[in-house]
């Protein structure tokens, strides 16, 4: 398959001919050699997307809709290949890639295909003999920068809505896992996306990514990744006053009250943290449990964690694969060591093993809110369990974080659930469920989890701008 840059619907090597190796996380062995795009490659890609913009933005929206729908169909037709690629490149269990990553990617194209013909302006009753109306217009070239945890799905979340409303896109996939983005671009070309409408520049964040952020012909950066990288991008984007949306990190509270269906809550809590090896921005990494059911919940969580099947990501029975890279494994190991040193009790896991970058799903009890494992985003398979006594305690603990991405609430008391849902400052709140997403429902962060929204109608407003037109009827 293509491991070069993708520009004008063709695979091309990086100008300097440089490459980057990417390992298979399950074995540590070389998986692919990618082109290492740099500033000059970004310039070519942006120029191509700028050139493609007038044609694509003025295309009959019915035609744009048909192309995006076709893309969704081709993604489903290639489900097995895409699932295998994503599993090999990221280490995620293939069962999850088959059931979630690829079908949700197709859904995203189907959903936004419909919007191509439905975004409208307003007529406005202003003073005088005037017709005043608004036009909702695309921005131009969008730079989409994505992380490695759900590369295919996150690429779709950025590319599908941007293209639906007439923008063109330069996609910078993560250096750890670029293969599905490159394959997606081929599929979009097959669906009828014209040359230049979607270009892909593989490479490093501080090289290709930074060049995109600084490029004067890029209208907007749509970024998903770490909070520290978000800060760097925000500073760099100031030079050209770019529009930004930032989907950043999280340290999400998953709150279990004593009046909940405790067994369902505890079983779900295992999935909430360990799905995708904990490499999920919304991972329920802080399990807050009402003290009267603390022992019961902890026992179920510990036994559920010990029962997770770890192994070869390509084996359909595997529930836990490796982490994405050796560097990320080392980072997660450091947090586990910090949890032990700080005095938390490790109730499950705690170890790591090779070949590949496997870390055991790890549960810490007796966690104090000031410990690093309770405060910082680990982005790995590490759960911190903390007790609380009252609804106010739960709300205060939930809020004791710089992040505001998501929260879970488990209770049979509907009033309590809604009161807490309105009090927690997070972009998503799940009640008696966790980690549900849909292309139709807006998604994004409060506080330092970022700003801007993806999915739903909300993202379309961020990918367009309003023009007010005044017509003298006098
Ligand atoms: P990262 O911030 O290191 O990298 C993300 C992307 O940014 C990569 O493509 C990288 O090459 C690029 N990048 C890095 N430095 C850059 C720079 N200076 N300029 C431009 N681009 C640059 O994040 P990661 O390690 O790949 O992913 C993990 C992080 O992503 C976690 O913090 C996680 O919470 C977050 N995340 C957030 C969401 C969300 O929707 N809020 C979803 C998934 C992951």
Coordinates of C-alpha atoms and ligand atoms in Angstrom, one line a residue:
X1 CA 0.0 0.0 0.0
X2 CA 1.0 3.6 -0.3
X3 CA 3.4 4.9 2.4
X4 CA 4.3 8.1 0.5
X5 CA 2.6 11.5 0.7
X6 CA -0.8 11.8 -1.0
X7 CA -1.0 15.0 -3.1
X8 CA -3.3 15.7 -6.1
X9 CA -4.7 12.1 -5.8
X10 CA -1.2 10.6 -6.3
X11 CA 1.4 9.0 -4.1
X12 CA 4.5 11.1 -4.1
X13 CA 7.8 10.8 -2.1
X14 CA 8.9 13.6 0.2
X15 CA 10.9 16.2 -1.7
X16 CA 14.1 15.4 0.3
X17 CA 13.4 11.7 0.0
X18 CA 13.5 11.3 3.8
X19 CA 11.5 8.6 5.6
X20 CA 10.3 7.6 9.1
X21 CA 10.0 4.0 10.3
X22 CA 6.9 3.0 12.2
X23 CA 6.8 -0.2 14.3
X24 CA 4.2 -2.8 14.8
X25 CA 3.2 -2.2 18.5
X26 CA 2.5 -5.9 19.1
X27 CA 6.0 -7.0 18.1
X28 CA 8.2 -4.0 18.1
X29 CA 9.3 -4.9 14.6
X30 CA 9.2 -2.6 11.6
X31 CA 5.7 -2.3 10.1
X32 CA 6.1 0.5 7.5
X33 CA 8.4 3.2 6.3
X34 CA 6.6 6.5 5.8
X35 CA 7.6 9.6 3.8
X36 CA 8.9 12.3 6.1
X37 CA 7.1 15.4 4.9
X38 CA 8.7 18.8 5.7
X39 CA 7.9 22.5 5.2
X40 CA 8.4 22.3 1.4
X41 CA 6.1 19.3 1.1
X42 CA 3.5 21.2 3.2
X43 CA 3.8 24.1 0.8
X44 CA 3.1 21.9 -2.2
X45 CA 0.1 20.3 -0.4
X46 CA -1.4 23.6 0.7
X47 CA -1.0 25.1 -2.8
X48 CA -2.8 22.1 -4.3
X49 CA -5.7 22.4 -1.8
X50 CA -5.9 26.1 -2.4
X51 CA -6.1 25.5 -6.1
X52 CA -8.8 22.8 -5.7
X53 CA -10.9 25.0 -3.4
X54 CA -12.9 27.1 -6.0
X55 CA -14.0 24.1 -7.9
X56 CA -15.0 22.0 -4.9
X57 CA -16.7 24.8 -3.0
X58 CA -18.8 25.8 -6.1
X59 CA -19.6 22.2 -7.1
X60 CA -23.3 21.4 -7.0
X61 CA -23.8 20.3 -3.4
X62 CA -25.9 17.3 -4.5
X63 CA -22.8 16.1 -6.3
X64 CA -20.6 16.6 -3.2
X65 CA -23.2 14.7 -1.2
X66 CA -23.1 11.8 -3.6
X67 CA -19.3 11.6 -3.5
X68 CA -19.3 11.6 0.3
X69 CA -22.0 8.9 0.4
X70 CA -20.0 6.8 -2.0
X71 CA -17.0 7.2 0.3
X72 CA -19.0 5.8 3.1
X73 CA -20.0 2.8 1.0
X74 CA -16.4 2.2 -0.1
X75 CA -15.3 2.3 3.5
X76 CA -17.7 -0.4 4.4
X77 CA -16.7 -2.4 1.3
X78 CA -13.1 -2.2 2.5
X79 CA -14.0 -2.9 6.2
X80 CA -11.8 -5.9 6.7
X81 CA -8.7 -4.3 5.1
X82 CA -9.1 -1.1 7.1
X83 CA -9.7 -2.9 10.3
X84 CA -6.6 -5.0 9.9
X85 CA -4.5 -1.9 8.9
X86 CA -5.7 0.0 12.0
X87 CA -5.1 -2.9 14.3
X88 CA -1.6 -3.5 12.9
X89 CA -0.6 0.1 13.1
X90 CA -2.1 1.1 16.5
X91 CA -2.2 -2.2 18.3
X92 CA -6.0 -2.0 18.9
X93 CA -7.9 -5.3 19.1
X94 CA -9.2 -6.1 15.6
X95 CA -12.7 -7.0 17.1
X96 CA -13.0 -3.3 18.1
X97 CA -11.7 -2.0 14.8
X98 CA -14.3 -4.1 13.0
X99 CA -17.2 -3.3 15.2
X100 CA -16.5 0.4 15.9
X101 CA -13.6 2.2 14.1
X102 CA -14.5 1.3 10.6
X103 CA -18.3 1.3 10.8
X104 CA -18.3 4.6 12.7
X105 CA -16.0 6.1 10.0
X106 CA -18.5 5.1 7.3
X107 CA -21.3 6.6 9.5
X108 CA -19.5 9.8 9.7
X109 CA -19.4 10.1 5.9
X110 CA -23.0 9.1 5.5
X111 CA -24.1 11.6 8.1
X112 CA -22.2 14.6 6.7
X113 CA -23.1 13.7 3.2
X114 CA -26.6 14.8 4.1
X115 CA -25.5 18.1 5.4
X116 CA -24.0 19.2 2.0
X117 CA -27.5 20.1 0.8
X118 CA -28.9 21.3 4.1
X119 CA -26.9 24.2 5.4
X120 CA -28.8 27.4 4.9
X121 CA -28.5 31.1 5.8
X122 CA -31.2 33.4 7.2
X123 CA -33.2 36.4 6.0
X124 CA -33.2 39.1 8.7
X125 CA -35.8 41.7 9.3
X126 CA -33.7 44.9 9.4
X127 CA -34.8 48.5 9.4
X128 CA -35.6 50.2 6.0
X129 CA -36.4 49.0 2.5
X130 CA -33.7 46.5 2.6
X131 CA -33.4 42.8 2.0
X132 CA -30.7 41.4 4.4
X133 CA -29.7 37.8 4.2
X134 CA -26.8 35.7 5.3
X135 CA -24.6 33.3 3.3
X136 CA -22.9 30.5 5.1
X137 CA -19.6 30.0 3.2
X138 CA -16.7 27.6 3.5
X139 CA -13.4 28.8 5.0
X140 CA -10.9 27.5 2.4
X141 CA -8.0 25.1 3.2
X142 CA -8.4 23.4 6.5
X143 CA -5.4 21.7 8.2
X144 CA -6.6 18.6 10.1
X145 CA -4.0 17.3 12.6
X146 CA -4.9 14.1 14.4
X147 CA -3.5 11.7 17.1
X148 CA -2.8 8.0 16.9
X149 CA -5.5 6.5 19.1
X150 CA -8.4 6.4 16.6
X151 CA -6.6 7.7 13.4
X152 CA -9.1 6.5 10.9
X153 CA -12.2 7.7 12.8
X154 CA -10.7 11.0 13.8
X155 CA -9.6 11.7 10.3
X156 CA -13.2 11.1 9.2
X157 CA -14.5 13.4 11.9
X158 CA -12.5 16.2 10.4
X159 CA -12.5 15.4 6.7
X160 CA -16.1 14.5 6.2
X161 CA -17.7 17.7 7.6
X162 CA -15.0 20.0 6.1
X163 CA -15.6 18.6 2.6
X164 CA -19.4 18.5 3.0
X165 CA -19.5 22.3 3.3
X166 CA -17.0 22.9 0.5
X167 CA -13.6 23.3 2.2
X168 CA -10.5 21.5 1.1
X169 CA -8.3 19.7 3.6
X170 CA -4.6 18.9 4.2
X171 CA -4.5 16.0 6.7
X172 CA -1.4 15.5 8.9
X173 CA -1.8 12.0 10.4
X174 CA 0.2 10.9 13.5
X175 CA 3.7 9.7 12.9
X176 CA 2.9 6.6 15.0
X177 CA -0.1 5.5 12.8
X178 CA -0.5 7.0 9.4
X179 CA -1.5 4.1 7.3
X180 CA -5.3 4.3 7.6
X181 CA -5.2 8.0 6.7
X182 CA -3.3 7.2 3.5
X183 CA -5.7 4.4 2.6
X184 CA -8.7 6.7 3.4
X185 CA -7.4 9.3 0.9
X186 CA -7.2 6.6 -1.8
X187 CA -10.8 5.5 -1.1
X188 CA -12.0 9.1 -1.3
X189 CA -10.3 9.5 -4.6
X190 CA -12.0 6.4 -5.8
X191 CA -15.3 7.8 -4.6
X192 CA -14.8 10.8 -6.8
X193 CA -13.1 13.4 -4.6
X194 CA -11.1 15.5 -7.1
X195 CA -7.3 16.0 -6.9
X196 CA -6.2 18.4 -4.2
X197 CA -9.5 18.4 -2.3
X198 CA -7.9 16.0 0.3
X199 CA -4.1 15.9 0.5
X200 CA -2.2 13.9 3.2
X201 CA 1.3 14.9 4.5
X202 CA 2.9 12.3 6.7
X203 CA 5.7 13.4 9.0
X204 CA 6.6 14.7 12.4
X205 CA 4.4 17.2 14.4
X206 CA 7.2 19.7 14.9
X207 CA 8.0 19.6 11.1
X208 CA 5.0 18.9 8.9
X209 CA 2.5 19.8 11.6
X210 CA 4.2 23.1 12.6
X211 CA 4.6 24.1 9.0
X212 CA 0.8 23.7 8.4
X213 CA 0.0 25.7 11.5
X214 CA 2.1 28.6 10.3
X215 CA 1.1 28.5 6.6
X216 CA -0.7 31.8 5.6
X217 CA -3.0 30.0 3.2
X218 CA -4.4 27.6 5.8
X219 CA -7.7 29.1 7.0
X220 CA -8.2 26.9 10.1
X221 CA -6.5 24.3 12.2
X222 CA -8.7 21.5 13.4
X223 CA -6.5 19.7 16.0
X224 CA -7.0 16.7 18.1
X225 CA -4.2 15.7 20.5
X226 CA -2.5 16.5 23.7
X227 CA -3.2 19.7 25.8
X228 CA 0.5 20.8 25.7
X229 CA 0.6 20.5 21.9
X230 CA -2.7 22.4 21.8
X231 CA -1.0 25.3 23.6
X232 CA 2.0 25.2 21.2
X233 CA -0.4 25.3 18.2
X234 CA -2.5 28.1 19.7
X235 CA 0.7 30.3 20.1
X236 CA 1.9 29.5 16.6
X237 CA -1.5 30.1 15.0
X238 CA -1.5 33.7 16.4
X239 CA 1.0 34.8 13.8
X240 CA -1.6 34.4 11.0
X241 CA -4.7 34.7 13.2
X242 CA -6.0 31.3 12.2
X243 CA -9.3 29.9 13.4
X244 CA -8.8 27.0 15.7
X245 CA -10.6 24.1 17.2
X246 CA -8.8 22.1 19.8
X247 CA -9.9 18.7 21.0
X248 CA -7.5 18.0 23.8
X249 CA -6.9 15.7 26.8
X250 CA -9.1 14.6 29.7
X251 CA -9.2 13.1 33.2
X252 CA -12.8 12.1 33.2
X253 CA -14.7 11.2 36.4
X254 CA -17.0 8.2 36.3
X255 CA -19.3 8.6 39.3
X256 CA -21.1 5.6 40.9
X257 CA -23.7 6.3 43.6
X258 CA -24.8 3.7 46.1
X259 CA -28.4 3.7 44.6
X260 CA -27.1 2.7 41.1
X261 CA -27.3 -0.7 39.5
X262 CA -23.9 -1.2 41.0
X263 CA -23.0 -4.3 39.1
X264 CA -23.8 -2.7 35.7
X265 CA -21.8 0.4 36.7
X266 CA -18.8 -1.5 37.9
X267 CA -18.7 -3.7 34.8
X268 CA -19.0 -0.7 32.6
X269 CA -16.3 1.1 34.5
X270 CA -13.8 -1.6 33.3
X271 CA -14.7 -0.8 29.7
X272 CA -14.8 2.9 30.3
X273 CA -11.1 2.9 31.3
X274 CA -9.6 0.0 29.4
X275 CA -11.2 0.3 26.0
X276 CA -8.4 0.9 23.5
X277 CA -5.9 0.2 26.2
X278 CA -7.0 3.3 28.0
X279 CA -5.8 5.4 25.1
X280 CA -9.1 7.2 24.8
X281 CA -9.4 10.9 25.5
X282 CA -12.7 10.3 27.3
X283 CA -11.4 7.3 29.3
X284 CA -13.1 7.1 32.7
X285 CA -9.8 7.3 34.4
X286 CA -11.1 8.5 37.8
X287 CA -13.7 6.1 39.2
X288 CA -15.5 8.0 42.0
X289 CA -17.5 5.6 44.2
X290 CA -19.9 6.4 47.1
X291 CA -18.2 4.9 50.1
X292 CA -21.1 2.5 51.1
X293 CA -20.5 0.6 47.8
X294 CA -16.8 1.1 47.5
X295 CA -15.7 -2.4 48.4
X296 CA -18.4 -4.0 46.2
X297 CA -17.5 -1.8 43.2
X298 CA -13.8 -2.3 43.7
X299 CA -14.1 -6.1 43.8
X300 CA -16.2 -6.2 40.6
X301 CA -13.8 -3.8 38.8
X302 CA -10.7 -5.8 40.0
X303 CA -12.1 -9.1 38.9
X304 CA -13.3 -7.7 35.6
X305 CA -9.9 -6.2 35.0
X306 CA -8.1 -9.5 35.7
X307 CA -10.5 -11.2 33.3
X308 CA -9.6 -9.1 30.3
X309 CA -8.0 -11.1 27.5
X310 CA -4.7 -9.6 26.5
X311 CA -2.8 -10.7 23.4
X312 CA -2.3 -10.5 19.7
X313 CA -4.4 -7.6 18.4
X314 CA -5.2 -9.6 15.3
X315 CA -6.8 -12.4 17.3
X316 CA -10.6 -11.7 17.4
X317 CA -10.7 -12.8 21.1
X318 CA -8.2 -10.2 22.2
X319 CA -9.6 -7.4 24.4
X320 CA -6.4 -5.6 25.3
X321 CA -3.6 -5.0 22.8
X322 CA -0.2 -3.3 23.3
X323 CA 0.2 0.5 23.7
X324 CA 1.1 2.4 20.5
X325 CA 4.8 2.9 21.0
X326 CA 7.8 2.1 23.3
X327 CA 7.9 5.8 24.3
X328 CA 4.3 5.8 25.3
X329 CA 4.7 2.5 27.3
X330 CA 7.6 4.1 29.2
X331 CA 5.4 7.1 30.0
X332 CA 2.6 4.9 31.4
X333 CA 5.1 2.8 33.4
X334 CA 6.3 6.0 35.0
X335 CA 2.8 6.8 36.1
X336 CA 2.3 3.3 37.6
X337 CA 5.6 3.7 39.5
X338 CA 4.4 7.1 40.7
X339 CA 1.1 5.6 42.0
X340 CA 3.1 3.0 44.0
X341 CA 5.5 5.6 45.4
X342 CA 2.7 7.9 46.3
X343 CA 1.1 5.2 48.4
X344 CA -1.9 4.0 46.3
X345 CA -2.7 0.3 46.5
X346 CA -2.2 -1.6 43.2
X347 CA -5.2 -4.1 43.1
X348 CA -4.6 -5.4 39.6
X349 CA -1.9 -5.3 37.0
X350 CA 1.0 -2.9 37.4
X351 CA 3.4 -4.8 35.1
X352 CA 4.4 -4.7 31.5
X353 CA 5.8 -7.2 29.1
X354 CA 7.1 -7.8 25.6
X355 CA 7.5 -8.5 22.8
X356 CA 5.8 -5.3 21.8
X357 CA 4.6 -2.6 24.1
X358 CA 2.1 -4.3 26.4
X359 CA 1.1 -2.8 29.8
X360 CA -1.2 -4.7 32.1
X361 CA -4.6 -3.1 32.9
X362 CA -3.9 -1.6 36.3
X363 CA -6.3 -0.6 39.1
X364 CA -5.2 1.6 42.0
X365 CA -7.3 1.8 45.2
X366 CA -6.7 4.1 48.2
X367 CA -6.0 7.0 45.8
X368 CA -5.8 10.5 47.2
X369 CA -7.0 13.4 44.9
X370 CA -3.6 15.1 45.1
X371 CA -1.7 12.1 43.7
X372 CA -0.3 12.4 40.2
X373 CA -2.3 9.3 39.0
X374 CA -5.5 11.2 40.1
X375 CA -4.6 14.5 38.5
X376 CA -2.7 14.0 35.3
X377 CA -3.8 12.4 32.0
X378 CA -2.1 9.1 31.7
X379 CA -3.7 8.1 28.4
X380 CA -3.1 4.4 29.2
X381 CA -4.6 1.4 31.1
X382 CA -4.5 2.9 34.6
X383 CA -7.6 3.4 36.8
X384 CA -7.7 5.4 40.0
X385 CA -10.6 4.7 42.4
X386 CA -11.5 7.4 44.8
X387 CA -14.3 7.4 47.4
X388 CA -16.9 10.1 48.2
X389 CA -19.8 10.5 50.7
X390 CA -22.3 13.0 49.4
X391 CA -23.5 14.5 46.1
X392 CA -21.6 17.7 46.9
X393 CA -18.4 15.7 47.5
X394 CA -18.9 13.9 44.2
X395 CA -19.4 17.2 42.4
X396 CA -16.3 18.7 44.0
X397 CA -14.1 15.7 43.2
X398 CA -15.4 15.6 39.6
X399 CA -14.5 19.3 39.2
X400 CA -11.1 18.9 40.8
X401 CA -9.3 18.9 37.4
X402 CA -8.1 21.3 34.8
X403 CA -9.9 19.1 32.2
X404 CA -13.5 19.1 31.2
X405 CA -14.0 16.5 28.4
X406 CA -16.5 14.0 29.8
X407 CA -18.1 12.5 32.9
X408 CA -20.2 9.4 33.7
X409 CA -23.0 9.3 36.4
X410 CA -24.5 6.1 37.7
X411 CA -27.7 6.4 39.8
X412 CA -31.3 5.3 39.8
X413 CA -32.3 8.7 41.1
X414 CA -33.3 10.7 38.0
X415 CA -33.3 14.0 39.9
X416 CA -29.8 13.5 41.2
X417 CA -28.5 12.5 37.8
X418 CA -29.8 15.7 36.1
X419 CA -28.7 18.0 38.9
X420 CA -25.1 16.6 38.7
X421 CA -25.2 16.6 34.8
X422 CA -25.8 20.3 34.9
X423 CA -23.2 21.0 37.6
X424 CA -20.3 19.2 36.0
X425 CA -18.3 21.3 33.6
X426 CA -17.6 18.9 30.8
X427 CA -18.5 18.7 27.1
X428 CA -20.2 15.3 27.4
X429 CA -22.0 13.7 30.3
X430 CA -23.2 10.1 30.2
X431 CA -25.9 8.9 32.6
X432 CA -26.0 5.1 33.3
X433 CA -23.8 4.5 30.3
X434 CA -20.3 5.5 29.1
X435 CA -18.3 6.2 25.9
X436 CA -21.2 6.6 23.6
X437 CA -20.6 8.7 20.5
X438 CA -22.6 9.5 17.3
X439 CA -21.7 11.6 14.3
X440 CA -25.0 13.5 15.0
X441 CA -24.1 14.5 18.5
X442 CA -21.8 17.4 19.3
X443 CA -18.6 16.5 21.0
X444 CA -15.8 18.6 22.6
X445 CA -14.2 20.0 25.7
X446 CA -14.8 22.5 28.5
X447 CA -11.9 24.1 30.4
X448 CA -8.4 22.9 29.2
X449 CA -9.9 20.0 27.2
X450 CA -10.1 22.5 24.4
X451 CA -12.7 24.4 22.5
X452 CA -14.8 24.0 19.4
X453 CA -17.1 21.1 18.7
X454 CA -16.9 18.1 16.4
X455 CA -19.8 16.1 15.0
X456 CA -23.4 17.2 14.6
X457 CA -24.6 20.5 13.2
X458 CA -22.2 22.3 15.6
X459 CA -19.0 21.4 13.7
X460 CA -20.5 22.9 10.5
X461 CA -20.8 26.3 12.0
X462 CA -17.1 26.1 12.9
X463 CA -16.1 25.1 9.4
X464 CA -18.0 28.0 7.7
X465 CA -18.3 31.7 8.0
X466 CA -21.3 34.0 7.8
X467 CA -21.6 36.8 5.2
X468 CA -24.3 39.4 5.7
X469 CA -25.6 40.7 2.3
X470 CA -27.6 44.0 2.2
X471 CA -29.8 44.8 -0.8
X472 CA -31.4 48.2 -1.2
X473 CA -35.0 47.7 -2.3
X474 CA -35.8 51.4 -2.2
Ligands
LIG1 P1 0.1 14.9 20.3 O1 -0.4 16.2 20.7 O2 1.5 14.5 20.6 O3 0.0 14.7 18.7 C1 -1.2 14.9 18.0 C2 -0.9 15.3 16.6 O4 -0.2 16.6 16.6 C3 0.1 14.4 15.9 O5 -0.3 14.3 14.5 C4 1.4 15.2 16.0 O6 2.3 14.9 14.9 C5 1.0 16.6 15.9 N1 1.9 17.6 16.5 C6 2.7 17.4 17.5 N2 3.4 18.6 17.7 C7 2.9 19.5 16.8 C8 3.2 20.9 16.6 N3 4.2 21.5 17.3 N4 2.6 21.5 15.6 C9 1.6 20.9 14.9 N5 1.3 19.5 15.1 C10 2.0 18.9 16.0 O7 -0.9 13.8 20.9 P2 -0.8 12.2 20.8 O8 0.2 11.7 21.7 O9 -0.7 11.8 19.3 O10 -2.3 11.8 21.3 C11 -2.6 11.8 22.6 C12 -3.4 13.0 23.1 O11 -4.5 13.3 22.3 C13 -4.0 12.8 24.5 O12 -3.7 13.9 25.3 C14 -5.4 12.7 24.2 O13 -6.3 13.0 25.3 C15 -5.6 13.5 23.1 N6 -6.9 13.2 22.3 C16 -7.9 14.0 22.4 C17 -9.1 13.7 21.8 C18 -10.3 14.6 21.9 O14 -11.2 14.5 21.1 N7 -10.4 15.5 22.8 C19 -9.2 12.5 21.1 C20 -8.1 11.7 21.0 C21 -6.9 12.0 21.6

